[in-house]
Tab-separated table of C-alpha atoms in Angstrom:
chain	number	residue	atom	x	y	z
X	888	SER	CA	1.509	-4.859	11.215
X	889	ASP	CA	4.791	-6.609	12.113
X	890	ASP	CA	2.827	-9.871	12.300
X	891	TYR	CA	1.036	-9.393	9.009
X	892	ASN	CA	2.164	-12.040	6.554
X	893	TYR	CA	3.487	-10.112	3.536
X	894	ALA	CA	4.491	-13.340	1.799
X	895	ILE	CA	0.985	-14.542	0.976
X	896	TYR	CA	-1.967	-13.242	-0.992
X	897	HIS	CA	-4.711	-11.611	1.059
X	898	THR	CA	-8.391	-10.832	0.654
X	899	LEU	CA	-9.838	-7.332	0.308
X	900	ASN	CA	-10.965	-7.315	3.933
X	901	GLU	CA	-7.517	-8.341	5.149
X	902	ILE	CA	-5.845	-5.584	3.131
X	903	ASN	CA	-8.318	-2.964	4.350
X	904	SER	CA	-7.724	-4.132	7.920
X	905	PHE	CA	-3.992	-3.836	7.330
X	906	ILE	CA	-4.482	-0.260	6.103
X	907	ASP	CA	-6.414	0.680	9.234
X	908	MET	CA	-3.830	-1.058	11.435
X	909	LEU	CA	-0.949	0.844	9.838
X	910	VAL	CA	-2.781	4.147	10.364
X	911	GLN	CA	-3.467	3.256	13.997
X	912	GLU	CA	0.154	2.350	14.633
X	913	ASN	CA	1.530	5.547	13.077
X	914	PRO	CA	-0.547	8.535	14.194
X	915	GLY	CA	0.714	11.803	12.820
X	916	PHE	CA	2.605	10.096	9.988
X	917	VAL	CA	0.177	7.728	8.259
X	918	SER	CA	-3.437	8.605	7.513
X	919	LYS	CA	-6.157	7.165	5.314
X	920	ILE	CA	-7.990	9.222	2.727
X	921	VAL	CA	-11.149	7.850	1.097
X	922	ILE	CA	-11.040	9.442	-2.355
X	923	GLY	CA	-14.358	8.004	-3.476
X	924	LYS	CA	-16.373	4.840	-3.818
X	925	SER	CA	-16.294	2.004	-6.307
X	926	TYR	CA	-19.360	1.191	-8.401
X	927	GLU	CA	-20.479	-1.360	-5.801
X	928	GLY	CA	-19.954	1.199	-3.025
X	929	ARG	CA	-16.612	0.085	-1.601
X	930	PRO	CA	-14.318	2.826	-0.237
X	931	LEU	CA	-11.326	3.773	-2.399
X	932	ASN	CA	-8.686	3.924	0.320
X	933	VAL	CA	-5.481	5.877	-0.160
X	934	LEU	CA	-2.710	5.800	2.419
X	935	LYS	CA	-1.031	9.165	2.964
X	936	PHE	CA	2.478	9.304	4.422
X	937	SER	CA	3.206	12.861	5.510
X	938	THR	CA	5.713	14.599	7.773
X	939	GLY	CA	4.379	18.115	7.350
X	940	ALA	CA	1.716	20.303	5.792
X	941	ASN	CA	1.394	21.623	2.250
X	942	ARG	CA	3.828	19.229	0.648
X	943	PRO	CA	3.805	18.272	-3.025
X	944	GLY	CA	2.918	14.619	-3.520
X	945	LEU	CA	4.187	11.376	-5.060
X	946	TRP	CA	1.494	8.862	-6.076
X	947	ILE	CA	1.742	5.071	-6.322
X	948	ASP	CA	-1.181	2.800	-7.168
X	949	THR	CA	-1.484	-0.980	-7.453
X	950	GLY	CA	-4.271	-3.327	-8.432
X	951	ILE	CA	-6.086	-1.255	-11.053
X	952	HIS	CA	-6.342	-4.546	-12.969
X	953	SER	CA	-7.761	-6.759	-10.260
X	954	ARG	CA	-6.285	-10.118	-11.298
X	955	GLU	CA	-2.727	-8.814	-11.037
X	956	TRP	CA	-2.481	-9.997	-7.442
X	957	VAL	CA	1.259	-9.529	-7.045
X	958	THR	CA	0.698	-5.765	-7.368
X	959	GLN	CA	-1.712	-5.370	-4.428
X	960	ALA	CA	0.574	-7.650	-2.397
X	961	SER	CA	3.583	-5.513	-3.334
X	962	GLY	CA	1.668	-2.331	-2.489
X	963	THR	CA	1.012	-3.682	0.995
X	964	TRP	CA	4.712	-4.381	1.437
X	965	PHE	CA	5.593	-0.877	0.162
X	966	ALA	CA	3.340	0.643	2.832
X	967	LYS	CA	5.134	-1.216	5.613
X	968	LYS	CA	8.523	-0.436	4.042
X	969	ILE	CA	7.839	3.309	4.114
X	970	VAL	CA	6.911	3.158	7.786
X	971	THR	CA	9.878	0.948	8.658
X	972	ASP	CA	12.470	2.965	6.738
X	973	TYR	CA	11.364	6.497	7.554
X	974	GLY	CA	13.957	7.931	9.933
X	975	ARG	CA	16.362	5.070	9.121
X	976	ASP	CA	16.929	5.346	5.386
X	977	THR	CA	18.417	8.757	4.619
X	978	GLU	CA	17.085	8.897	1.062
X	979	LEU	CA	13.517	8.030	2.012
X	980	THR	CA	13.677	10.389	4.980
X	981	SER	CA	14.843	13.163	2.660
X	982	ILE	CA	12.045	12.393	0.188
X	983	LEU	CA	9.447	12.506	2.982
X	984	LYS	CA	10.866	15.791	4.231
X	985	ASN	CA	9.909	17.335	0.891
X	986	TYR	CA	6.986	15.232	-0.353
X	987	ASP	CA	3.923	13.364	0.810
X	988	ILE	CA	3.562	9.838	-0.543
X	989	PHE	CA	0.095	8.635	-1.553
X	990	LEU	CA	-0.435	4.886	-1.989
X	991	GLU	CA	-3.645	3.322	-3.274
X	992	ILE	CA	-3.204	-0.429	-2.773
X	993	VAL	CA	-6.565	-1.742	-4.066
X	994	THR	CA	-7.439	0.622	-6.877
X	995	ASN	CA	-10.187	-1.647	-8.234
X	996	PRO	CA	-11.809	-3.172	-5.120
X	997	ASP	CA	-14.932	-4.517	-6.857
X	998	GLY	CA	-12.831	-6.410	-9.369
X	999	PHE	CA	-10.436	-7.599	-6.666
X	1000	GLN	CA	-13.264	-8.916	-4.502
X	1001	PHE	CA	-14.655	-10.654	-7.584
X	1002	THR	CA	-11.328	-12.388	-8.216
X	1003	HIS	CA	-11.547	-13.865	-4.713
X	1004	THR	CA	-15.206	-14.869	-4.819
X	1005	SER	CA	-16.154	-15.611	-8.411
X	1006	ASN	CA	-13.558	-15.322	-11.143
X	1007	ARG	CA	-9.828	-15.221	-10.457
X	1008	MET	CA	-9.240	-14.070	-14.013
X	1009	TRP	CA	-11.290	-10.849	-13.689
X	1010	ARG	CA	-9.441	-7.708	-14.854
X	1011	LYS	CA	-11.956	-4.886	-15.268
X	1012	THR	CA	-14.336	-2.920	-13.055
X	1013	ARG	CA	-17.718	-4.458	-12.224
X	1014	LYS	CA	-20.128	-1.834	-13.500
X	1015	PRO	CA	-22.778	-3.229	-15.900
X	1016	ASN	CA	-22.746	-1.877	-19.427
X	1017	SER	CA	-26.140	-0.700	-20.632
X	1018	GLY	CA	-27.262	-2.576	-23.725
X	1019	SER	CA	-24.846	-5.426	-23.125
X	1020	SER	CA	-24.742	-8.561	-21.004
X	1021	CYS	CA	-21.030	-8.028	-20.517
X	1022	ILE	CA	-19.803	-6.345	-17.346
X	1023	GLY	CA	-16.993	-3.940	-16.653
X	1024	VAL	CA	-14.637	-1.465	-18.204
X	1025	ASP	CA	-10.849	-1.659	-18.481
X	1026	PRO	CA	-9.850	1.084	-16.026
X	1027	ASN	CA	-6.579	1.527	-17.875
X	1028	ARG	CA	-8.372	2.566	-21.081
X	1029	ASN	CA	-10.924	4.902	-19.474
X	1030	TRP	CA	-8.790	8.006	-18.997
X	1031	ASP	CA	-9.173	11.212	-20.995
X	1032	ALA	CA	-5.948	10.814	-22.930
X	1033	GLY	CA	-6.431	9.747	-26.512
X	1034	PHE	CA	-9.679	8.220	-25.230
X	1035	GLY	CA	-11.485	6.141	-27.829
X	1036	GLY	CA	-8.476	5.974	-30.129
X	1037	PRO	CA	-6.838	2.807	-31.433
X	1038	GLY	CA	-5.563	0.534	-28.677
X	1039	ALA	CA	-8.825	0.119	-26.802
X	1040	SER	CA	-12.030	-1.696	-27.632
X	1041	SER	CA	-15.528	-0.291	-28.102
X	1042	SER	CA	-16.997	-3.707	-27.260
X	1043	PRO	CA	-18.207	-4.101	-23.645
X	1044	CYS	CA	-17.278	-7.804	-23.863
X	1045	SER	CA	-13.638	-7.039	-24.555
X	1046	GLU	CA	-11.006	-7.095	-21.793
X	1047	THR	CA	-9.837	-3.706	-23.070
X	1048	TYR	CA	-13.264	-2.070	-23.266
X	1049	ARG	CA	-12.678	1.653	-22.860
X	1050	GLY	CA	-16.099	2.474	-21.354
X	1051	PRO	CA	-18.956	4.679	-22.628
X	1052	TYR	CA	-16.994	7.912	-22.049
X	1053	ALA	CA	-13.754	9.093	-20.439
X	1054	HIS	CA	-13.740	8.820	-16.622
X	1055	SER	CA	-17.049	6.909	-16.681
X	1056	GLU	CA	-15.685	4.592	-13.989
X	1057	SER	CA	-15.911	5.901	-10.428
X	1058	GLU	CA	-12.602	4.214	-9.591
X	1059	VAL	CA	-10.925	6.306	-12.307
X	1060	LYS	CA	-12.883	9.521	-11.665
X	1061	ALA	CA	-11.918	9.413	-7.989
X	1062	ILE	CA	-8.220	9.545	-8.862
X	1063	VAL	CA	-8.812	12.219	-11.504
X	1064	ASP	CA	-10.604	14.401	-8.953
X	1065	PHE	CA	-7.965	13.772	-6.306
X	1066	VAL	CA	-5.065	14.655	-8.617
X	1067	LYS	CA	-6.849	17.800	-9.823
X	1068	SER	CA	-7.841	18.962	-6.350
X	1069	HIS	CA	-4.408	18.251	-4.891
X	1070	GLY	CA	-2.771	20.091	-7.770
X	1071	ARG	CA	0.850	19.354	-6.776
X	1072	ILE	CA	1.392	15.694	-7.562
X	1073	LYS	CA	4.897	15.516	-9.016
X	1074	ALA	CA	5.288	11.814	-9.753
X	1075	PHE	CA	2.659	9.189	-10.610
X	1076	VAL	CA	3.446	5.456	-10.758
X	1077	SER	CA	0.760	2.938	-11.693
X	1078	ILE	CA	1.758	-0.675	-11.096
X	1079	HIS	CA	0.585	-3.643	-13.179
X	1080	SER	CA	1.791	-7.140	-13.944
X	1081	TYR	CA	3.148	-9.024	-15.856
X	1082	SER	CA	6.027	-8.924	-18.374
X	1083	GLN	CA	8.744	-7.046	-16.499
X	1084	MET	CA	8.732	-3.643	-18.130
X	1085	LEU	CA	9.017	-0.036	-16.984
X	1086	LEU	CA	7.049	2.278	-19.236
X	1087	TYR	CA	6.505	5.997	-19.647
X	1088	PRO	CA	4.162	8.059	-21.906
X	1089	TYR	CA	2.839	7.909	-24.477
X	1090	GLY	CA	0.684	4.941	-25.325
X	1091	TYR	CA	-1.912	6.648	-27.496
X	1092	THR	CA	0.497	8.363	-29.887
X	1093	SER	CA	3.915	7.624	-31.350
X	1094	THR	CA	4.862	11.284	-30.861
X	1095	PRO	CA	7.537	11.214	-28.129
X	1096	CYS	CA	6.554	13.115	-24.997
X	1097	LYS	CA	8.549	16.296	-24.461
X	1098	ASP	CA	10.459	14.827	-21.493
X	1099	ASN	CA	11.162	11.576	-23.329
X	1100	ALA	CA	14.945	11.786	-22.902
X	1101	GLU	CA	14.780	12.454	-19.164
X	1102	LEU	CA	12.131	9.787	-18.540
X	1103	HIS	CA	14.186	7.277	-20.520
X	1104	GLU	CA	17.214	8.083	-18.403
X	1105	VAL	CA	15.256	7.795	-15.155
X	1106	ALA	CA	13.715	4.484	-16.269
X	1107	GLY	CA	17.186	3.159	-17.097
X	1108	LYS	CA	18.446	4.090	-13.632
X	1109	ALA	CA	15.357	2.571	-12.015
X	1110	ILE	CA	15.618	-0.821	-13.678
X	1111	THR	CA	19.361	-0.929	-12.988
X	1112	ALA	CA	18.522	-0.508	-9.312
X	1113	LEU	CA	15.811	-3.152	-9.594
X	1114	LYS	CA	18.140	-5.620	-11.298
X	1115	SER	CA	20.814	-5.185	-8.625
X	1116	LEU	CA	18.862	-7.319	-6.145
X	1117	TYR	CA	17.927	-10.535	-7.951
X	1118	ASN	CA	19.172	-9.820	-11.457
X	1119	THR	CA	15.592	-9.562	-12.751
X	1120	GLN	CA	15.662	-8.350	-16.325
X	1121	TYR	CA	13.347	-5.480	-17.317
X	1122	SER	CA	12.855	-3.712	-20.612
X	1123	TYR	CA	11.882	-0.065	-20.675
X	1124	GLY	CA	10.693	2.688	-22.949
X	1125	SER	CA	7.520	4.488	-23.963
X	1126	ILE	CA	4.336	2.442	-23.900
X	1127	ILE	CA	3.783	2.565	-27.639
X	1128	THR	CA	7.337	1.623	-28.577
X	1129	THR	CA	7.817	-1.048	-25.914
X	1130	ILE	CA	4.472	-2.834	-25.824
X	1131	TYR	CA	1.662	-1.539	-27.996
X	1132	GLN	CA	-0.640	1.311	-28.762
X	1133	ALA	CA	-3.010	1.788	-25.847
X	1134	SER	CA	-5.440	4.705	-25.699
X	1135	GLY	CA	-7.099	6.137	-22.600
X	1136	GLY	CA	-4.219	5.041	-20.371
X	1137	THR	CA	-3.582	6.259	-16.838
X	1138	ILE	CA	-0.118	7.732	-17.142
X	1139	ASP	CA	-0.811	9.420	-20.474
X	1140	TRP	CA	-3.490	11.376	-18.643
X	1141	THR	CA	-1.319	12.128	-15.621
X	1142	TYR	CA	1.550	13.241	-17.860
X	1143	ASN	CA	-0.801	15.534	-19.774
X	1144	GLN	CA	-1.837	16.998	-16.418
X	1145	GLY	CA	1.766	18.134	-16.042
X	1146	ILE	CA	2.977	15.263	-13.845
X	1147	LYS	CA	6.320	14.799	-15.540
X	1148	TYR	CA	7.453	11.668	-13.704
X	1149	SER	CA	4.644	9.370	-14.874
X	1150	PHE	CA	5.515	5.680	-15.089
X	1151	THR	CA	3.838	2.293	-15.368
X	1152	PHE	CA	5.436	-0.907	-14.107
X	1153	GLU	CA	4.713	-4.374	-15.405
X	1154	LEU	CA	6.029	-6.617	-12.615
X	1155	ARG	CA	7.057	-10.303	-12.710
X	1156	ASP	CA	7.004	-12.617	-14.428
X	1157	THR	CA	8.002	-12.905	-18.091
X	1158	GLY	CA	5.644	-15.765	-18.840
X	1159	ARG	CA	5.842	-18.888	-16.725
X	1160	TYR	CA	2.930	-18.170	-14.377
X	1161	GLY	CA	1.615	-14.899	-15.727
X	1162	PHE	CA	-1.007	-13.487	-13.346
X	1163	ILE	CA	-0.827	-16.580	-11.113
X	1164	LEU	CA	2.601	-15.717	-9.750
X	1165	PRO	CA	3.379	-18.025	-6.809
X	1166	ALA	CA	3.210	-16.304	-3.419
X	1167	SER	CA	6.849	-17.265	-2.879
X	1168	GLN	CA	7.732	-14.537	-5.390
X	1169	ILE	CA	5.791	-11.739	-3.640
X	1170	LEU	CA	8.620	-10.589	-1.388
X	1171	PRO	CA	11.429	-10.642	-3.957
X	1172	THR	CA	9.148	-8.878	-6.433
X	1173	ALA	CA	8.185	-6.181	-3.920
X	1174	GLN	CA	11.776	-5.721	-2.706
X	1175	GLU	CA	13.267	-5.279	-6.183
X	1176	THR	CA	10.425	-3.022	-7.297
X	1177	TRP	CA	10.941	-0.830	-4.247
X	1178	LEU	CA	14.515	-0.111	-5.371
X	1179	ALA	CA	13.167	1.132	-8.704
X	1180	LEU	CA	10.482	3.224	-6.991
X	1181	MET	CA	13.131	4.765	-4.748
X	1182	ALA	CA	15.206	5.653	-7.821
X	1183	ILE	CA	12.207	7.443	-9.348
X	1184	MET	CA	11.271	9.244	-6.112
X	1185	LYS	CA	14.896	10.214	-5.492
X	1186	HIS	CA	15.126	11.711	-8.978
X	1187	ALA	CA	11.920	13.669	-8.378
X	1188	ASN	CA	13.288	14.843	-5.039
X	1189	ASN	CA	16.553	15.974	-6.606
X	1190	ASN	CA	14.877	17.618	-9.594
X	1191	PRO	CA	11.958	19.647	-8.240
X	1192	TYR	CA	9.788	21.396	-10.846
G	1325	LYS	CA	-17.576	-19.298	-8.815
G	1326	GLU	CA	-16.005	-19.619	-12.272
G	1327	THR	CA	-13.562	-22.515	-12.515
G	1328	PHE	CA	-11.016	-23.216	-15.186
G	1329	GLU	CA	-10.643	-26.981	-15.448
G	1330	GLY	CA	-8.880	-28.006	-18.644
G	1331	GLN	CA	-8.169	-24.428	-19.625
G	1332	GLN	CA	-4.681	-23.817	-20.901
G	1333	VAL	CA	-2.545	-20.745	-21.359
G	1334	LEU	CA	-0.570	-20.880	-24.574
G	1335	ARG	CA	2.558	-18.903	-25.306
G	1336	ILE	CA	2.556	-18.204	-29.012
G	1337	THR	CA	5.599	-17.032	-30.916
G	1338	ALA	CA	4.794	-15.289	-34.179
G	1339	VAL	CA	7.623	-15.045	-36.695
G	1340	ASN	CA	6.234	-12.328	-38.927
G	1341	GLU	CA	3.565	-9.713	-39.301
G	1342	ALA	CA	1.315	-12.058	-41.257
G	1343	GLN	CA	1.164	-14.378	-38.266
G	1344	ILE	CA	0.526	-11.430	-35.939
G	1345	ASN	CA	-2.396	-10.412	-38.141
G	1346	LEU	CA	-3.758	-13.952	-38.061
G	1347	LEU	CA	-3.587	-13.863	-34.258
G	1348	LYS	CA	-5.396	-10.528	-34.228
G	1349	GLU	CA	-8.150	-12.158	-36.296
G	1350	LEU	CA	-8.304	-14.907	-33.716
G	1351	SER	CA	-8.582	-12.352	-30.893
G	1352	ALA	CA	-11.505	-10.714	-32.679
G	1353	ASN	CA	-13.478	-13.962	-32.595
G	1354	GLU	CA	-15.448	-13.464	-29.370
G	1355	ASP	CA	-17.141	-16.884	-29.663
G	1356	LEU	CA	-13.868	-18.596	-28.787
G	1357	GLY	CA	-13.841	-16.823	-25.404
G	1358	LEU	CA	-10.102	-16.198	-25.627
G	1359	ASP	CA	-8.452	-14.079	-22.930
G	1360	PHE	CA	-5.247	-12.561	-24.233
G	1361	TRP	CA	-2.902	-12.060	-21.324
G	1362	MET	CA	-0.412	-10.521	-23.762
G	1363	GLU	CA	-1.977	-9.163	-26.951
G	1364	PRO	CA	-0.724	-9.939	-30.473
G	1365	VAL	CA	1.271	-6.832	-31.252
G	1366	ASP	CA	4.617	-7.513	-32.785
G	1367	GLU	CA	6.701	-10.587	-33.544
G	1368	SER	CA	9.316	-9.327	-31.060
G	1369	LEU	CA	6.857	-9.883	-28.180
G	1370	PRO	CA	5.289	-13.173	-27.113
G	1371	VAL	CA	1.526	-13.642	-27.234
G	1372	ASP	CA	-0.035	-15.330	-24.199
G	1373	VAL	CA	-3.624	-16.471	-24.401
G	1374	ARG	CA	-5.915	-18.298	-22.003
G	1375	VAL	CA	-8.013	-20.787	-24.006
G	1376	PRO	CA	-11.280	-22.184	-22.642
G	1377	PHE	CA	-11.465	-25.961	-22.878
G	1378	HIS	CA	-14.224	-25.851	-25.516
G	1379	SER	CA	-12.003	-23.820	-27.842
G	1380	LEU	CA	-8.736	-25.677	-27.340
G	1381	GLN	CA	-9.183	-28.006	-30.291
G	1382	ALA	CA	-10.126	-25.209	-32.674
G	1383	VAL	CA	-7.292	-22.943	-31.559
G	1384	ARG	CA	-4.678	-25.680	-31.806
G	1385	ALA	CA	-5.957	-26.584	-35.263
G	1386	PHE	CA	-5.789	-22.949	-36.334
G	1387	LEU	CA	-2.221	-22.533	-35.067
G	1388	GLY	CA	-1.185	-25.840	-36.602
G	1389	TYR	CA	-2.720	-25.040	-39.948
G	1390	HIS	CA	-0.942	-21.685	-40.104
G	1391	GLU	CA	2.265	-23.200	-38.694
G	1392	ILE	CA	2.322	-20.732	-35.835
G	1393	HIS	CA	4.595	-21.968	-33.072
G	1394	TYR	CA	3.232	-22.239	-29.546
G	1395	GLU	CA	4.063	-23.827	-26.224
G	1396	ILE	CA	1.834	-24.626	-23.305
G	1397	MET	CA	2.619	-22.089	-20.590
G	1398	ILE	CA	0.027	-23.410	-18.133
G	1399	GLN	CA	-1.144	-26.988	-18.644
G	1400	ASP	CA	-4.299	-26.754	-16.548
G	1401	LEU	CA	-5.180	-23.351	-15.149
G	1402	GLN	CA	-7.424	-24.723	-12.433
G	1403	ASP	CA	-4.605	-26.851	-11.033
G	1404	LEU	CA	-2.490	-23.723	-10.617
G	1405	LEU	CA	-5.372	-21.821	-9.016
G	1406	ASP	CA	-6.060	-24.701	-6.638
G	1407	GLU	CA	-2.385	-24.600	-5.658
G	1408	GLU	CA	-2.646	-20.839	-5.057
G	1409	GLN	CA	-5.673	-21.341	-2.815
G	1410	ARG	CA	-4.015	-24.185	-0.899
G	1411	GLU	CA	-0.986	-21.977	-0.354
G	1412	MET	CA	-3.156	-19.127	0.923
G	1413	MET	CA	-5.038	-21.363	3.352
G	1414	LYS	CA	-1.947	-23.212	4.553
G	1415	LEU	CA	0.087	-20.087	5.198
G	1416	LYS	CA	-2.837	-18.328	6.883
G	1417	ALA	CA	-3.288	-21.287	9.201
G	1418	GLN	CA	0.357	-21.092	10.268
G	1419	PRO	CA	0.676	-19.107	13.513
G	1420	ARG	CA	3.009	-16.174	13.076
G	1421	SER	CA	6.243	-16.536	14.997
């Protein structure tokens, strides 16, 4: 994995090969869990970084919206970073002494494959919608948190189609089942692009979440760390106050499951290239985002609950 | 494979709620085939929309008529995607040091 080129965009097969390579190179530390299958039958691969049994977990996912290519690329870099820094970086080593880290790099493999083969602009899953010629559900509107409320569409042809019912998408249900069966996930970060924001619950209601003050403080620390590298400006706040009302969102559901440290990132850029971020920006984006992730994981490590 | 020749991504800057509402009306028109990369929400946030070639004229006319300011964020989407593909192929071909 030292020779893997982290500075370019890769296909689904290349990323899955990378995942297997990293597991092979790090027996006893890195393992692969298949938490389910996508609609088209692709494995939903989650990397587990663990230094001991029965640890609580920290979850990171990228690529739930398939066209947001800088997120899957960043997730790949995060995986290598964890392996490289464990035992060298005292903070990460301390985090991994107390927590497992779970990383799902290609959270929507059917959509991602489709962006490489057929439509680079594809965002949703690829499951057909009965009674409609339009395909796919927005996997970030399909969660059982304010599901069906304002901020999602009931039209299968819409990019924000919520789906026929909560957790109808196997890619979403797999994470739901994993989080519920694990039972001790303490932080959940879902990574999107673009617009350079760090967001916390809620999206489906303007009622502040009960940990609003703490999450706001943590987000402020995280984007300060992020900015320290390349001076990239982020805004932060709750989803509904910072961007818009969005129902059925991932981190609203994880927060309501009791996972206090639930965050969503919107990575680079602010609106020059949008989803077509040049590959030359992959590494700086991943490096600065990692500093923010470390700030969140460090806070969780220092504030067990 | 879907290609995007002539498609543009516009960055629209609404100045008030009335213009945001007009943009929401536009987003509800599924015939135009618009893909909002950033939804019309509030005048404090930009609105980015990918416009298929066949709708460009109509969308520009609409924005012009309602005096809604916009800039072209991506002149030709396919050009940018071709560049992305070239980059991927070129860098993959390079032997790793």
